[in-house]
Short mmCIF file of C-alpha atoms and ligand atoms in Angstrom, two decimals:
data_model
loop_
_atom_site.label_atom_id
_atom_site.label_comp_id
_atom_site.label_asym_id
_atom_site.label_seq_id
_atom_site.Cartn_x
_atom_site.Cartn_y
_atom_site.Cartn_z
CA MET A 669 -1.65 22.08 19.66
CA ALA A 670 -1.65 18.61 18.76
CA GLN A 671 0.68 18.05 15.23
CA ASN A 672 -1.52 17.77 12.00
CA VAL A 673 -1.17 14.90 9.81
CA LEU A 674 -1.99 15.37 6.26
CA LEU A 675 -2.72 11.98 4.62
CA THR A 676 -3.33 11.83 0.58
CA GLY A 677 -6.01 8.96 0.40
CA GLY A 678 -6.68 9.16 3.04
CA SER A 679 -10.30 7.55 3.31
CA GLY A 680 -8.91 4.34 1.59
CA PHE A 681 -8.50 1.09 3.10
CA VAL A 682 -4.98 2.08 5.26
CA GLY A 683 -5.94 5.39 5.32
CA LYS A 684 -8.85 4.92 7.43
CA HIS A 685 -7.12 2.71 9.92
CA LEU A 686 -3.58 5.05 9.70
CA THR A 687 -6.00 8.20 10.64
CA ASP A 688 -7.39 5.97 13.86
CA VAL A 689 -3.65 4.65 14.99
CA LEU A 690 -2.84 8.99 14.29
CA ILE A 691 -6.20 10.22 16.38
CA ASP A 692 -5.07 8.00 19.02
CA ASN A 693 -1.60 9.24 19.73
CA GLY A 694 -2.64 12.77 20.35
CA PHE A 695 -2.23 14.18 16.19
CA SER A 696 -5.15 15.83 14.23
CA VAL A 697 -5.65 15.24 10.92
CA SER A 698 -6.29 16.08 7.39
CA VAL A 699 -7.25 14.56 4.42
CA LEU A 700 -6.69 15.00 1.42
CA SER A 701 -9.35 13.40 -0.88
CA ARG A 702 -11.00 13.63 -5.05
CA SER A 703 -14.97 14.00 -3.37
CA GLU A 704 -16.25 16.54 -1.10
CA GLN A 705 -16.69 15.14 2.52
CA LYS A 706 -17.83 16.25 5.75
CA ASP A 707 -15.96 17.49 8.71
CA THR A 708 -15.78 15.53 11.64
CA PRO A 709 -14.35 16.13 14.98
CA SER A 710 -11.33 14.83 14.47
CA ILE A 711 -10.84 14.27 10.83
CA THR A 712 -10.50 17.60 8.37
CA TYR A 713 -11.33 17.25 4.70
CA TYR A 714 -9.58 19.02 1.53
CA LYS A 715 -10.35 18.44 -1.59
CA TRP A 716 -8.30 18.48 -4.76
CA ASP A 717 -8.21 18.29 -8.79
CA LEU A 718 -5.02 16.24 -10.10
CA LYS A 719 -6.40 16.90 -13.98
CA LYS A 720 -6.84 21.27 -13.35
CA ASN A 721 -3.41 21.11 -10.88
CA PHE A 722 -5.72 21.93 -8.71
CA VAL A 723 -5.37 21.93 -4.53
CA GLU A 724 -7.12 23.84 -1.12
CA LYS A 725 -3.23 24.16 -0.46
CA GLU A 726 -4.39 24.93 3.26
CA ALA A 727 -3.76 21.67 3.73
CA VAL A 728 -0.42 21.25 2.35
CA LEU A 729 0.31 24.85 4.92
CA LYS A 730 -0.83 23.12 8.38
CA ALA A 731 0.59 20.29 8.02
CA ASP A 732 3.18 19.07 10.56
CA TYR A 733 4.14 15.56 8.47
CA ILE A 734 2.11 14.42 4.94
CA VAL A 735 1.57 10.87 4.24
CA HIS A 736 1.66 9.85 0.98
CA LEU A 737 -1.76 6.61 0.50
CA ALA A 738 -3.63 8.15 -3.00
CA GLY A 739 -3.19 5.50 -6.35
CA GLU A 740 -5.39 3.79 -8.25
CA GLY A 741 -5.97 0.25 -7.98
CA ILE A 742 -3.47 -1.44 -9.27
CA VAL A 743 -5.51 -4.82 -9.68
CA GLU A 744 -9.02 -3.62 -10.22
CA LYS A 745 -9.30 -3.11 -14.28
CA ARG A 746 -7.06 -4.77 -16.89
CA TRP A 747 -3.56 -3.19 -17.17
CA THR A 748 -4.11 -1.10 -20.89
CA LYS A 749 -2.02 1.78 -21.90
CA LYS A 750 -4.61 3.88 -20.17
CA ARG A 751 -5.04 1.81 -17.37
CA LYS A 752 -1.28 1.97 -16.37
CA LYS A 753 -1.10 5.36 -17.03
CA ALA A 754 -3.58 6.16 -14.52
CA ILE A 755 -2.52 3.67 -12.23
CA LEU A 756 1.03 6.07 -12.37
CA GLU A 757 -0.22 9.76 -12.40
CA SER A 758 -2.96 8.92 -10.11
CA ARG A 759 0.55 8.30 -7.43
CA THR A 760 2.87 10.98 -8.98
CA LYS A 761 0.53 13.43 -9.43
CA PRO A 762 -0.56 13.79 -6.26
CA ILE A 763 3.85 13.81 -5.31
CA GLU A 764 4.55 16.37 -7.82
CA LEU A 765 1.54 18.80 -7.13
CA ILE A 766 2.61 19.22 -3.41
CA TYR A 767 5.90 19.54 -4.19
CA SER A 768 5.14 22.84 -5.82
CA VAL A 769 2.61 23.70 -3.32
CA LEU A 770 5.62 23.84 -0.41
CA LYS A 771 8.63 24.57 -3.14
CA GLU A 772 6.28 27.91 -4.26
CA ASN A 773 5.23 28.92 -0.58
CA ASN A 774 8.74 28.18 1.62
CA LYS A 775 7.34 25.35 3.52
CA THR A 776 8.74 22.97 5.05
CA VAL A 777 7.18 19.55 7.13
CA LYS A 778 8.99 17.04 9.72
CA ALA A 779 8.39 14.31 7.69
CA PHE A 780 7.11 13.09 3.45
CA VAL A 781 5.70 9.66 4.09
CA SER A 782 4.71 7.33 1.22
CA ALA A 783 3.61 4.08 0.05
CA SER A 784 5.15 1.71 -1.96
CA ALA A 785 4.99 -1.55 -3.06
CA ILE A 786 7.10 -4.80 -2.69
CA GLY A 787 5.56 -5.37 -6.32
CA ILE A 788 8.79 -2.75 -6.92
CA TYR A 789 10.78 -5.71 -6.35
CA GLY A 790 8.66 -7.36 -10.05
CA ALA A 791 7.26 -10.81 -10.90
CA ILE A 792 10.18 -13.08 -9.33
CA THR A 793 9.14 -16.46 -8.56
CA SER A 794 12.95 -17.30 -7.71
CA HIS A 795 13.33 -18.25 -4.04
CA LYS A 796 16.07 -14.68 -3.70
CA ILE A 797 15.08 -13.52 -0.76
CA CYS A 798 14.47 -9.32 -1.37
CA THR A 799 15.89 -6.11 0.14
CA GLU A 800 16.14 -2.96 0.22
CA GLU A 801 18.81 -2.74 -2.00
CA THR A 802 17.64 -5.38 -4.09
CA PRO A 803 17.28 -3.63 -7.85
CA PRO A 804 13.71 -2.69 -8.56
CA ALA A 805 12.48 -5.28 -12.26
CA ASN A 806 11.69 -3.84 -15.81
CA ASP A 807 8.17 -5.18 -15.20
CA PHE A 808 4.54 -2.51 -15.47
CA LEU A 809 4.95 -3.42 -11.37
CA GLY A 810 8.51 -2.66 -11.04
CA THR A 811 8.94 0.69 -13.41
CA THR A 812 6.04 1.88 -11.75
CA CYS A 813 7.14 2.25 -8.44
CA GLN A 814 10.44 2.92 -9.02
CA VAL A 815 9.32 6.13 -10.57
CA TRP A 816 6.47 6.45 -7.58
CA GLU A 817 9.51 6.57 -5.75
CA ASN A 818 11.77 8.55 -7.54
CA THR A 819 8.90 11.32 -8.02
CA VAL A 820 9.01 10.77 -3.67
CA ASP A 821 12.91 11.89 -4.26
CA LYS A 822 11.61 15.08 -5.62
CA ILE A 823 10.66 16.00 -2.08
CA ASN A 824 13.90 15.38 -0.96
CA THR A 825 15.67 17.18 -2.40
CA LEU A 826 13.73 19.71 0.03
CA GLY A 827 15.08 19.11 2.35
CA ILE A 828 12.89 16.70 3.95
CA ARG A 829 12.43 13.02 5.60
CA THR A 830 10.93 11.26 3.27
CA VAL A 831 10.58 7.37 3.76
CA LYS A 832 9.04 4.66 1.59
CA ILE A 833 7.03 1.60 2.85
CA ARG A 834 6.97 -0.83 0.66
CA THR A 835 3.39 -2.91 0.83
CA GLY A 836 3.05 -6.07 0.34
CA ILE A 837 -0.41 -8.09 0.58
CA VAL A 838 -2.52 -6.59 2.94
CA PHE A 839 -4.74 -8.17 5.41
CA GLY A 840 -7.80 -6.17 7.40
CA LYS A 841 -11.04 -7.42 8.26
CA ASN A 842 -13.83 -7.83 5.38
CA GLU A 843 -11.52 -4.84 3.40
CA GLY A 844 -8.45 -4.83 0.74
CA PHE A 845 -7.20 -8.55 -0.43
CA LEU A 846 -9.59 -10.90 1.52
CA LYS A 847 -12.50 -8.54 0.72
CA LYS A 848 -11.99 -9.91 -2.72
CA VAL A 849 -11.10 -13.09 -2.50
CA VAL A 850 -12.91 -13.99 0.93
CA PRO A 851 -16.53 -14.41 -1.18
CA SER A 852 -15.11 -16.29 -3.83
CA PHE A 853 -14.06 -19.60 -1.37
CA ASN A 854 -17.22 -19.23 0.90
CA SER A 855 -18.99 -19.35 -2.81
CA GLY A 856 -16.62 -22.95 -3.13
CA PHE A 857 -15.34 -21.61 -5.43
CA GLY A 858 -12.02 -21.00 -4.03
CA ALA A 859 -9.01 -22.16 -5.27
CA VAL A 860 -4.58 -22.36 -5.70
CA LEU A 861 -3.94 -20.57 -9.03
CA GLY A 862 -1.16 -21.52 -11.34
CA THR A 863 1.10 -23.58 -9.63
CA GLY A 864 0.31 -22.11 -5.95
CA LYS A 865 4.13 -21.62 -5.98
CA GLN A 866 4.29 -18.04 -5.74
CA TYR A 867 5.13 -16.27 -2.49
CA LEU A 868 2.24 -14.64 -1.06
CA PRO A 869 3.83 -11.62 1.08
CA TRP A 870 1.15 -10.36 3.10
CA ILE A 871 1.11 -7.62 6.27
CA HIS A 872 -1.92 -6.50 9.12
CA ILE A 873 -3.74 -3.59 8.53
CA ASP A 874 -2.68 -3.40 12.50
CA ASP A 875 1.23 -3.72 11.76
CA LEU A 876 1.21 -1.56 8.86
CA SER A 877 -0.79 1.02 10.43
CA GLU A 878 1.85 0.97 13.57
CA ILE A 879 5.06 1.19 10.32
CA TYR A 880 3.20 4.78 9.49
CA LEU A 881 3.50 5.71 12.80
CA LYS A 882 6.64 4.50 13.16
CA ALA A 883 7.80 6.72 9.86
CA ILE A 884 6.40 9.27 11.09
CA THR A 885 8.02 10.05 14.55
CA ASP A 886 10.90 8.16 14.66
CA GLU A 887 13.53 10.41 12.52
CA GLY A 888 16.15 8.30 12.42
CA MET A 889 13.82 6.13 9.10
CA HIS A 890 14.73 6.86 6.18
CA GLY A 891 13.91 6.08 2.33
CA ALA A 892 13.12 2.66 1.74
CA TYR A 893 11.33 -0.64 3.82
CA ASN A 894 10.12 -2.97 3.01
CA ALA A 895 6.07 -3.64 5.30
CA CYS A 896 5.66 -7.44 5.13
CA ILE A 897 5.84 -10.37 6.94
CA THR A 898 9.03 -12.89 5.95
CA ASP A 899 6.82 -16.21 6.77
CA ASN A 900 7.44 -16.98 2.97
CA THR A 901 3.43 -17.92 2.21
CA THR A 902 2.96 -19.22 -0.76
CA ASN A 903 -0.52 -18.76 -2.64
CA ALA A 904 -1.19 -22.90 -2.52
CA GLY A 905 -0.28 -22.57 1.55
CA PHE A 906 -2.49 -18.72 1.63
CA SER A 907 -5.27 -20.36 -0.29
CA LYS A 908 -5.44 -23.45 2.04
CA THR A 909 -5.34 -22.18 5.31
CA LEU A 910 -8.33 -19.57 3.98
CA ALA A 911 -10.36 -22.39 2.94
CA SER A 912 -9.75 -24.21 6.33
CA ILE A 913 -10.51 -21.04 8.55
CA LEU A 914 -13.68 -21.15 6.75
CA GLY A 915 -14.71 -24.53 6.82
CA TYR A 916 -14.51 -25.67 3.52
CA SER A 917 -11.35 -28.08 1.61
CA ILE A 918 -10.68 -27.02 -1.09
CA TRP A 919 -12.20 -29.28 -4.59
CA MET A 920 -11.86 -27.39 -7.01
CA PRO A 921 -8.29 -27.65 -9.08
CA ALA A 922 -6.13 -25.18 -9.37
CA ILE A 923 -6.56 -23.06 -12.16
CA PRO A 924 -4.59 -23.24 -14.99
CA ALA A 925 -1.72 -19.91 -15.50
CA PHE A 926 -2.70 -19.59 -19.21
CA PHE A 927 -6.18 -19.16 -17.71
CA LEU A 928 -5.23 -16.40 -15.92
CA LYS A 929 -3.42 -15.31 -18.71
CA ILE A 930 -6.47 -15.14 -21.62
CA ALA A 931 -8.65 -13.79 -18.55
CA LEU A 932 -6.86 -11.08 -17.48
CA GLY A 933 -3.77 -10.18 -19.48
CA GLU A 934 -0.66 -8.92 -18.05
CA MET A 935 -2.19 -7.96 -14.52
CA SER A 936 -2.50 -12.10 -14.49
CA GLN A 937 1.60 -11.34 -13.28
CA ALA A 938 0.00 -10.00 -10.07
CA VAL A 939 -1.46 -13.55 -9.35
CA LEU A 940 0.92 -16.01 -10.13
CA LYS A 941 3.73 -14.11 -9.40
CA GLY A 942 5.27 -13.26 -6.18
CA GLN A 943 8.57 -12.32 -4.64
CA ARG A 944 10.39 -13.47 -1.65
CA VAL A 945 10.92 -10.45 0.59
CA SER A 946 13.15 -9.44 3.82
CA SER A 947 11.23 -7.03 6.54
CA GLN A 948 14.86 -7.04 8.10
CA LYS A 949 15.45 -3.61 7.10
CA ILE A 950 12.32 -2.34 9.21
CA GLN A 951 12.89 -4.65 12.41
CA LYS A 952 16.12 -3.48 13.01
CA THR A 953 14.84 0.18 13.76
CA GLY A 954 12.97 -1.91 16.75
CA PHE A 955 9.50 -1.98 15.34
CA GLU A 956 8.01 -5.73 16.69
CA PHE A 957 5.22 -7.94 13.99
CA GLN A 958 2.06 -7.50 16.66
CA PHE A 959 0.81 -10.96 13.37
CA THR A 960 3.23 -12.78 12.22
CA ASP A 961 1.35 -16.27 12.13
CA LEU A 962 -0.92 -16.62 8.75
CA GLU A 963 -3.41 -18.99 10.08
CA LYS A 964 -3.90 -16.07 12.99
CA THR A 965 -3.36 -13.54 11.21
CA LEU A 966 -6.01 -14.69 9.05
CA LEU A 967 -8.05 -15.82 11.93
CA ASN A 968 -7.85 -12.51 12.88
CA CYS A 969 -9.47 -11.00 10.11
CA LEU A 970 -12.33 -13.36 9.11
CA HIS A 971 -14.17 -13.84 13.23
N1 NAP B 491 -4.46 -2.61 0.34
C1 NAP B 491 -3.31 -3.04 -0.76
O1 NAP B 491 -2.65 -4.40 -0.51
C2 NAP B 491 -1.19 -2.57 -0.89
C3 NAP B 491 -0.77 -3.07 -1.04
C4 NAP B 491 0.65 -2.44 -1.39
C5 NAP B 491 0.91 -1.51 -2.08
N2 NAP B 491 -0.18 -0.99 -1.13
C6 NAP B 491 -0.21 0.72 -2.04
O2 NAP B 491 -1.17 1.72 -0.01
C7 NAP B 491 -1.93 2.59 -0.81
C8 NAP B 491 -3.25 2.46 0.11
O3 NAP B 491 -3.70 1.99 -0.57
P1 NAP B 491 -4.99 1.01 -0.08
O4 NAP B 491 -5.07 0.01 0.01
O5 NAP B 491 -5.58 2.17 1.30
O6 NAP B 491 -5.51 1.72 -1.61
P2 NAP B 491 -7.92 2.37 -1.50
O7 NAP B 491 -8.37 1.56 -0.33
O8 NAP B 491 -8.08 1.45 -2.99
O9 NAP B 491 -7.41 3.89 -1.27
C9 NAP B 491 -6.83 4.98 -2.06
C10 NAP B 491 -7.29 6.25 -1.97
O10 NAP B 491 -6.98 6.86 -2.76
C11 NAP B 491 -7.62 7.66 -3.69
N3 NAP B 491 -7.68 7.41 -5.14
C12 NAP B 491 -8.22 6.38 -5.94
N4 NAP B 491 -7.89 6.93 -7.73
C13 NAP B 491 -6.96 8.18 -7.20
C14 NAP B 491 -6.82 8.73 -7.96
N5 NAP B 491 -6.39 8.54 -9.59
N6 NAP B 491 -6.22 9.87 -8.49
C15 NAP B 491 -6.37 10.51 -6.66
N7 NAP B 491 -6.71 10.04 -5.32
C16 NAP B 491 -6.67 8.99 -5.68
C17 NAP B 491 -9.11 7.54 -3.24
O11 NAP B 491 -9.87 8.75 -2.67
P3 NAP B 491 -10.34 9.91 -3.25
O12 NAP B 491 -11.36 9.19 -3.56
O13 NAP B 491 -10.77 10.30 -1.41
O14 NAP B 491 -9.41 10.18 -3.39
C18 NAP B 491 -8.83 5.95 -2.21
O15 NAP B 491 -9.47 6.00 -1.49
C19 NAP B 491 -2.06 2.73 -2.78
O16 NAP B 491 -1.15 3.35 -3.14
C20 NAP B 491 -1.30 1.21 -2.38
O17 NAP B 491 -0.95 1.33 -3.76
C21 NAP B 491 -1.84 -0.48 -0.99
#
């Protein structure tokens, strides 16, 4: 019988791609979602309601592996106190709920793999290259990722192998980050943000899906792994490459940092700051990135 992988937030950008990869590799897939969805021949949907601490337990009880992708969008809305709480709790509460089902039912899975983000290193603008050993930062993204990852470690106390995928900005065809920025470039309003010197660590969705697959199947993988290319792309480099692929040159002046701070508040950090991140640890597991060149990757996503 096919091994079953339960995906939380499996209906999102990463989840949909990972579902295809898992099915291609002979797994059966279950998805935990807040909304009712119709099963397909290869995907079984289950419901949960985190506010009511409710989950259809069968989803967890039949899983051989669990991948946790659920969470409120980080840059969807201004980071008010309420929004920050929602961003954090939409990532930690699902883990707590799964932990209690596993524990109460004396159930184990072969691995629990969770999304995390390179935001754990904080809004670093220096040239330092962050590795998985770099301590978490004290800003909002740093502390959020740290609490998120610490909650994943609770699953580890049940004797379950846990892996945390510290993800960079994910590029896909008309999805995720590109879906947000391409329209403004196509309307002629694409611009460099702030100084443009901030690093923008990225990964193609196909590579990310393969990293998740490896984290599921490779029993040697434990703990945190950075999932992004270390090619030192900056916001200015990305913006110019994107504009040129779309057939434009950027005429807009760079959008000043103070303007973005007024428009976006604290969330402006997410676009004005960036990190240089090492991908050595994941490569040492034998993983090879298929997409390493920014221009070719953007061409792949946009055509
Ligand atoms: N995409 C990126 O560039 C990127 C970069 C770094 C890290 N990550 C992390 O990777 C994970 C997956 O990213 P993604 O791009 O696939 O995200 P996504 O497209 O926004 O999907 C996330 C899924 O989480 C569920 N969700 C949203 N709010 C929720 C809430 N309040 N409670 C429970 N579930 C909720 C939704 O599923 P239902 O509506 O079906 O419940 C949604 O489809 C996220 O944790 C994200 O932070 C992504």
